[in-house]
Amino acid sequence: MARVALVTGGTRGIGAGISIALKNAGFKVAANYGGNEETAHAFREATGIPVYKWDVCNFESCAAGIAKVESDLGPIDVLVNNAGITRDATLHRMSKDQWREVISTDLDSIFNMCRHVIEGMRARNYGRIISIASINGQKGQVGQTNYSAAKAGVIGFTKALAQENAAKGITVNVVCPGYINTDMMKDLRPEVLKGIIDTIPAGRLGSTDDIAGGVLYLAAEQAGFTTGATLTINGAQYIAG
Ligand code: NDP
């Protein structure tokens, strides 16, 4: 039986790359999105992957969305927490809304999603939870106290949840991408983008396939002893100890 995988923010960018890679590897995939209907429907038409709209910041919406996916496809075996946003500003200029939106979307969402799948995974003695954090949660970044805090929080959350569920056949891991060529990068000024690429020893931005490859490994049954791990995929831009 094909295993069921749910990818949040799975209709564009890194999430779309992950959804497609999981489908190609034989998973039954559901892709969540937040509000960009046009992109989500085009993604569904192009890939045949069903799409589900809900806000990962909302605990009750996550419960309802997960229940719908499970009634359509079956119990969720693989959860990929990918949805995320940035609202950059140095702290002395950051508004409370910029702080809250990022903490809510990038960190609260991990609780909101995991809380609703973990009991089923424990009952079935199987699960793969993979969250997408960031290089900037590992090393910090000017203009991103909100984002760096949220992503560092995801790493800590992952380590704790991995320990709680290691004896239950459930692995919990985090992927830390470096700079990846998606919509999230499109607002950067060309000189800022060049400055970033100059700091990447690989000499290029990462691709969505670079990240999907790491997620595929962590989603596999064969990765059952890999848990609590932080997988860094960044072209050697930052090598965490
Ligand atoms: P994109 O901006 O390209 O896509 C973000 C996705 O998240 C979209 O599908 C969006 O849905 C969804 N989303 C955003 N907010 C919500 C919400 N409240 N509820 C449900 N879905 C939501 O992002 P990327 O592909 O660039 O990034 C994906 C992940 O990777 C993020 O967690 C990001 O922090 C992380 N990352 C990205 C890096 C990069 O360089 N791009 C580097 C390091 C980490 P919709 O289409 O409906 O708006």
Short mmCIF file of C-alpha atoms and ligand atoms in Angstrom, two decimals:
data_model
loop_
_atom_site.label_atom_id
_atom_site.label_comp_id
_atom_site.label_asym_id
_atom_site.label_seq_id
_atom_site.Cartn_x
_atom_site.Cartn_y
_atom_site.Cartn_z
CA MET A 1 0.00 0.00 0.00
CA ALA A 2 1.27 3.43 -0.91
CA ARG A 3 2.04 5.56 2.12
CA VAL A 4 0.25 8.89 2.53
CA ALA A 5 2.27 12.12 2.69
CA LEU A 6 1.00 15.62 3.51
CA VAL A 7 3.11 18.64 2.58
CA THR A 8 2.17 22.07 4.00
CA GLY A 9 2.78 24.91 1.56
CA GLY A 10 3.10 22.10 -0.94
CA THR A 11 1.87 23.88 -4.06
CA ARG A 12 4.78 26.14 -4.90
CA GLY A 13 8.48 26.68 -4.23
CA ILE A 14 10.31 24.11 -2.13
CA GLY A 15 7.03 22.50 -1.06
CA ALA A 16 5.98 21.88 -4.66
CA GLY A 17 9.35 20.24 -5.35
CA ILE A 18 8.86 18.02 -2.30
CA SER A 19 5.26 17.10 -3.24
CA ILE A 20 6.30 16.09 -6.76
CA ALA A 21 9.33 14.11 -5.58
CA LEU A 22 7.20 12.20 -3.05
CA LYS A 23 4.58 11.44 -5.71
CA ASN A 24 7.26 10.21 -8.10
CA ALA A 25 8.60 7.96 -5.31
CA GLY A 26 5.18 6.29 -4.99
CA PHE A 27 3.59 8.18 -2.09
CA LYS A 28 -0.06 9.29 -2.13
CA VAL A 29 0.47 13.02 -1.69
CA ALA A 30 -1.76 15.85 -0.41
CA ALA A 31 -0.53 19.42 -0.83
CA ASN A 32 -1.78 22.13 1.53
CA TYR A 33 -1.68 25.83 0.67
CA GLY A 34 -2.63 29.09 2.38
CA GLY A 35 -4.43 31.34 -0.09
CA ASN A 36 -2.82 31.46 -3.52
CA GLU A 37 -5.68 29.73 -5.37
CA GLU A 38 -4.40 30.29 -8.88
CA THR A 39 -1.04 28.68 -8.23
CA ALA A 40 -2.61 25.84 -6.25
CA HIS A 41 -5.09 24.99 -9.00
CA ALA A 42 -2.42 25.18 -11.70
CA PHE A 43 -0.26 22.87 -9.58
CA ARG A 44 -3.14 20.39 -9.21
CA GLU A 45 -3.80 20.44 -12.96
CA ALA A 46 -0.12 19.95 -13.80
CA THR A 47 0.64 17.20 -11.27
CA GLY A 48 -2.63 15.46 -10.40
CA ILE A 49 -1.80 16.01 -6.71
CA PRO A 50 -4.90 17.01 -4.68
CA VAL A 51 -4.66 20.41 -2.98
CA TYR A 52 -6.20 21.49 0.33
CA LYS A 53 -6.56 25.07 1.54
CA TRP A 54 -6.20 25.95 5.19
CA ASP A 55 -4.20 28.29 7.39
CA VAL A 56 -1.45 26.44 9.27
CA CYS A 57 -1.50 29.23 11.90
CA ASN A 58 -4.95 28.09 13.01
CA PHE A 59 -5.08 25.04 15.29
CA GLU A 60 -8.70 24.13 14.51
CA SER A 61 -8.21 24.59 10.75
CA CYS A 62 -5.27 22.18 10.89
CA ALA A 63 -7.45 19.61 12.67
CA ALA A 64 -10.19 19.96 10.04
CA GLY A 65 -7.72 19.93 7.12
CA ILE A 66 -5.93 16.84 8.37
CA ALA A 67 -9.24 15.06 8.95
CA LYS A 68 -10.27 15.81 5.35
CA VAL A 69 -6.95 14.56 3.93
CA GLU A 70 -7.22 11.39 6.00
CA SER A 71 -10.79 10.74 4.90
CA ASP A 72 -9.77 11.23 1.23
CA LEU A 73 -6.39 9.43 1.18
CA GLY A 74 -6.00 7.48 4.44
CA PRO A 75 -3.99 7.98 7.64
CA ILE A 76 -1.02 10.30 7.29
CA ASP A 77 2.29 8.44 7.42
CA VAL A 78 4.54 11.34 6.39
CA LEU A 79 4.08 14.97 7.45
CA VAL A 80 6.29 17.61 5.85
CA ASN A 81 6.00 20.95 7.66
CA ASN A 82 7.18 23.26 4.90
CA ALA A 83 4.88 26.33 4.93
CA GLY A 84 6.75 29.43 6.00
CA ILE A 85 7.05 33.18 5.50
CA THR A 86 9.50 36.00 6.10
CA ARG A 87 8.71 39.53 7.34
CA ASP A 88 12.20 41.01 7.50
CA ALA A 89 13.21 44.06 9.52
CA THR A 90 15.95 44.83 12.01
CA LEU A 91 14.58 44.59 15.53
CA HIS A 92 14.66 48.36 16.12
CA ARG A 93 12.23 48.70 13.17
CA MET A 94 10.22 45.50 13.58
CA SER A 95 6.51 45.79 14.31
CA LYS A 96 4.68 43.46 16.65
CA ASP A 97 2.73 42.17 13.65
CA GLN A 98 5.95 41.24 11.79
CA TRP A 99 7.10 39.32 14.85
CA ARG A 100 3.77 37.55 15.44
CA GLU A 101 3.10 36.61 11.79
CA VAL A 102 6.45 34.86 11.46
CA ILE A 103 6.33 33.11 14.83
CA SER A 104 2.79 31.99 14.09
CA THR A 105 3.39 30.75 10.53
CA ASP A 106 6.86 29.29 10.99
CA LEU A 107 6.73 27.92 14.56
CA ASP A 108 3.16 27.71 15.95
CA SER A 109 2.24 25.85 12.76
CA ILE A 110 4.63 23.03 13.65
CA PHE A 111 2.75 22.45 16.91
CA ASN A 112 -0.63 22.87 15.17
CA MET A 113 0.20 20.21 12.56
CA CYS A 114 2.18 17.72 14.66
CA ARG A 115 -0.35 17.75 17.50
CA HIS A 116 -3.05 16.46 15.14
CA VAL A 117 -1.02 13.66 13.54
CA ILE A 118 1.09 12.40 16.43
CA GLU A 119 -1.58 10.37 18.23
CA GLY A 120 -2.48 8.46 15.06
CA MET A 121 1.17 7.81 14.26
CA ARG A 122 1.75 6.53 17.79
CA ALA A 123 -1.30 4.26 17.57
CA ARG A 124 -0.04 2.84 14.25
CA ASN A 125 3.61 2.65 15.40
CA TYR A 126 4.82 4.43 12.30
CA GLY A 127 5.48 7.96 11.19
CA ARG A 128 7.87 10.35 9.48
CA ILE A 129 7.80 14.03 10.46
CA ILE A 130 10.08 16.36 8.54
CA SER A 131 10.13 20.12 9.14
CA ILE A 132 11.80 22.70 6.95
CA ALA A 133 13.76 25.17 9.06
CA SER A 134 16.58 27.33 7.66
CA ILE A 135 20.28 28.10 7.67
CA ASN A 136 19.24 31.33 9.40
CA GLY A 137 17.81 29.40 12.33
CA GLN A 138 21.27 27.85 12.71
CA LYS A 139 23.48 30.92 12.37
CA GLY A 140 21.15 33.95 12.78
CA GLN A 141 20.74 36.68 10.15
CA VAL A 142 20.55 40.46 10.24
CA GLY A 143 16.93 41.57 9.75
CA GLN A 144 15.54 38.21 10.82
CA THR A 145 15.26 38.04 14.61
CA ASN A 146 11.68 36.79 14.09
CA TYR A 147 12.56 34.21 11.42
CA SER A 148 15.80 33.06 13.06
CA ALA A 149 13.98 32.58 16.39
CA ALA A 150 11.14 30.64 14.77
CA LYS A 151 13.44 28.37 12.77
CA ALA A 152 15.76 27.73 15.74
CA GLY A 153 12.59 26.85 17.65
CA VAL A 154 11.71 24.27 15.01
CA ILE A 155 15.10 22.63 15.50
CA GLY A 156 14.58 22.39 19.28
CA PHE A 157 11.01 21.13 18.85
CA THR A 158 12.27 18.42 16.50
CA LYS A 159 14.90 17.15 18.94
CA ALA A 160 12.37 16.89 21.78
CA LEU A 161 9.63 15.24 19.69
CA ALA A 162 12.16 12.77 18.27
CA GLN A 163 13.05 11.59 21.76
CA GLU A 164 9.40 11.30 22.81
CA ASN A 165 8.55 9.04 19.86
CA ALA A 166 11.71 7.12 19.01
CA ALA A 167 10.36 3.91 20.52
CA LYS A 168 7.13 4.22 18.52
CA GLY A 169 8.52 3.85 15.01
CA ILE A 170 8.23 7.58 14.42
CA THR A 171 11.16 9.65 13.21
CA VAL A 172 11.26 13.44 13.54
CA ASN A 173 13.87 15.39 11.62
CA VAL A 174 14.56 18.89 10.39
CA VAL A 175 16.02 20.08 7.09
CA CYS A 176 17.90 23.40 7.05
CA PRO A 177 18.07 24.76 3.52
CA GLY A 178 20.52 27.46 2.57
CA TYR A 179 19.40 29.99 -0.02
CA ILE A 180 17.04 28.32 -2.51
CA ASN A 181 15.77 29.79 -5.75
CA THR A 182 12.04 30.34 -5.00
CA ASP A 183 9.51 33.19 -4.72
CA MET A 184 10.92 33.89 -1.24
CA MET A 185 14.08 35.21 -2.95
CA LYS A 186 12.36 37.23 -5.67
CA ASP A 187 12.10 40.48 -3.69
CA LEU A 188 15.84 40.69 -3.04
CA ARG A 189 17.69 43.46 -4.85
CA PRO A 190 20.17 42.12 -7.47
CA GLU A 191 23.18 43.41 -5.53
CA VAL A 192 21.93 41.68 -2.35
CA LEU A 193 21.40 38.44 -4.30
CA LYS A 194 24.92 38.64 -5.75
CA GLY A 195 26.29 39.27 -2.25
CA ILE A 196 24.54 36.12 -1.02
CA ILE A 197 25.84 33.96 -3.87
CA ASP A 198 29.37 35.23 -3.22
CA THR A 199 29.13 33.68 0.28
CA ILE A 200 28.11 30.22 -1.01
CA PRO A 201 31.16 28.04 -1.74
CA ALA A 202 29.09 25.99 -4.22
CA GLY A 203 28.75 29.23 -6.23
CA ARG A 204 25.00 29.03 -6.76
CA LEU A 205 21.63 29.15 -5.07
CA GLY A 206 20.15 25.78 -4.18
CA SER A 207 17.28 24.28 -6.18
CA THR A 208 14.01 22.86 -4.90
CA ASP A 209 15.29 19.44 -6.05
CA ASP A 210 18.30 19.80 -3.74
CA ILE A 211 15.89 20.02 -0.78
CA ALA A 212 13.42 17.42 -2.06
CA GLY A 213 16.26 14.88 -2.27
CA GLY A 214 16.97 15.28 1.45
CA VAL A 215 13.29 15.03 2.34
CA LEU A 216 12.92 11.86 0.25
CA TYR A 217 15.67 10.20 2.26
CA LEU A 218 14.07 11.16 5.60
CA ALA A 219 10.60 10.05 4.40
CA ALA A 220 11.80 6.57 3.45
CA GLU A 221 11.09 3.47 5.55
CA GLN A 222 14.84 2.77 5.36
CA ALA A 223 15.59 5.94 7.36
CA GLY A 224 14.06 4.50 10.54
CA PHE A 225 17.18 5.00 12.69
CA THR A 226 17.66 8.63 11.62
CA THR A 227 15.76 10.75 14.12
CA GLY A 228 16.33 14.06 15.88
CA ALA A 229 18.72 14.95 13.07
CA THR A 230 19.33 18.32 11.45
CA LEU A 231 20.08 17.88 7.75
CA THR A 232 21.96 20.91 6.44
CA ILE A 233 21.62 21.51 2.67
CA ASN A 234 23.36 24.77 1.84
CA GLY A 235 26.28 24.39 -0.59
CA ALA A 236 28.74 24.67 2.35
CA GLN A 237 27.64 28.23 3.14
CA TYR A 238 27.45 27.40 6.83
CA ILE A 239 28.77 24.18 8.31
CA ALA A 240 27.12 23.53 11.66
CA GLY A 241 29.12 21.47 14.16
P1 NDP B 1 7.37 30.18 -0.90
O1 NDP B 1 7.11 31.58 -0.44
O2 NDP B 1 7.80 29.95 -2.31
O3 NDP B 1 6.09 29.27 -0.59
C1 NDP B 1 5.54 29.25 0.69
C2 NDP B 1 4.45 28.22 0.77
O4 NDP B 1 3.92 28.24 2.11
C3 NDP B 1 3.29 28.52 -0.16
O5 NDP B 1 2.76 27.30 -0.67
C4 NDP B 1 2.26 29.19 0.74
O6 NDP B 1 0.93 29.02 0.33
C5 NDP B 1 2.50 28.43 2.03
N1 NDP B 1 2.02 29.17 3.19
C6 NDP B 1 2.47 30.35 3.67
N2 NDP B 1 1.75 30.73 4.74
C7 NDP B 1 0.81 29.74 4.93
C8 NDP B 1 -0.24 29.55 5.86
N3 NDP B 1 -0.48 30.43 6.85
N4 NDP B 1 -0.99 28.43 5.75
C9 NDP B 1 -0.76 27.52 4.78
N5 NDP B 1 0.23 27.65 3.87
C10 NDP B 1 0.99 28.76 3.93
O7 NDP B 1 8.43 29.61 0.14
P2 NDP B 1 9.72 28.68 -0.12
O8 NDP B 1 9.37 27.55 -1.00
O9 NDP B 1 10.85 29.54 -0.47
O10 NDP B 1 9.98 28.17 1.38
C11 NDP B 1 9.44 26.95 1.88
C12 NDP B 1 10.02 26.71 3.26
O11 NDP B 1 11.44 26.66 3.19
C13 NDP B 1 9.68 27.82 4.27
O12 NDP B 1 9.44 27.24 5.54
C14 NDP B 1 10.94 28.64 4.29
O13 NDP B 1 11.09 29.34 5.51
C15 NDP B 1 12.01 27.59 4.10
N6 NDP B 1 13.27 28.09 3.56
C16 NDP B 1 13.33 28.71 2.34
C17 NDP B 1 14.54 29.17 1.86
C18 NDP B 1 14.67 29.83 0.52
O14 NDP B 1 15.77 30.27 0.22
N7 NDP B 1 13.65 29.90 -0.30
C19 NDP B 1 15.77 29.03 2.65
C20 NDP B 1 15.60 28.35 3.88
C21 NDP B 1 14.39 27.91 4.32
P3 NDP B 1 0.28 30.00 -0.80
O15 NDP B 1 0.92 29.58 -2.11
O16 NDP B 1 -1.17 29.73 -0.76
O17 NDP B 1 0.65 31.39 -0.41
#
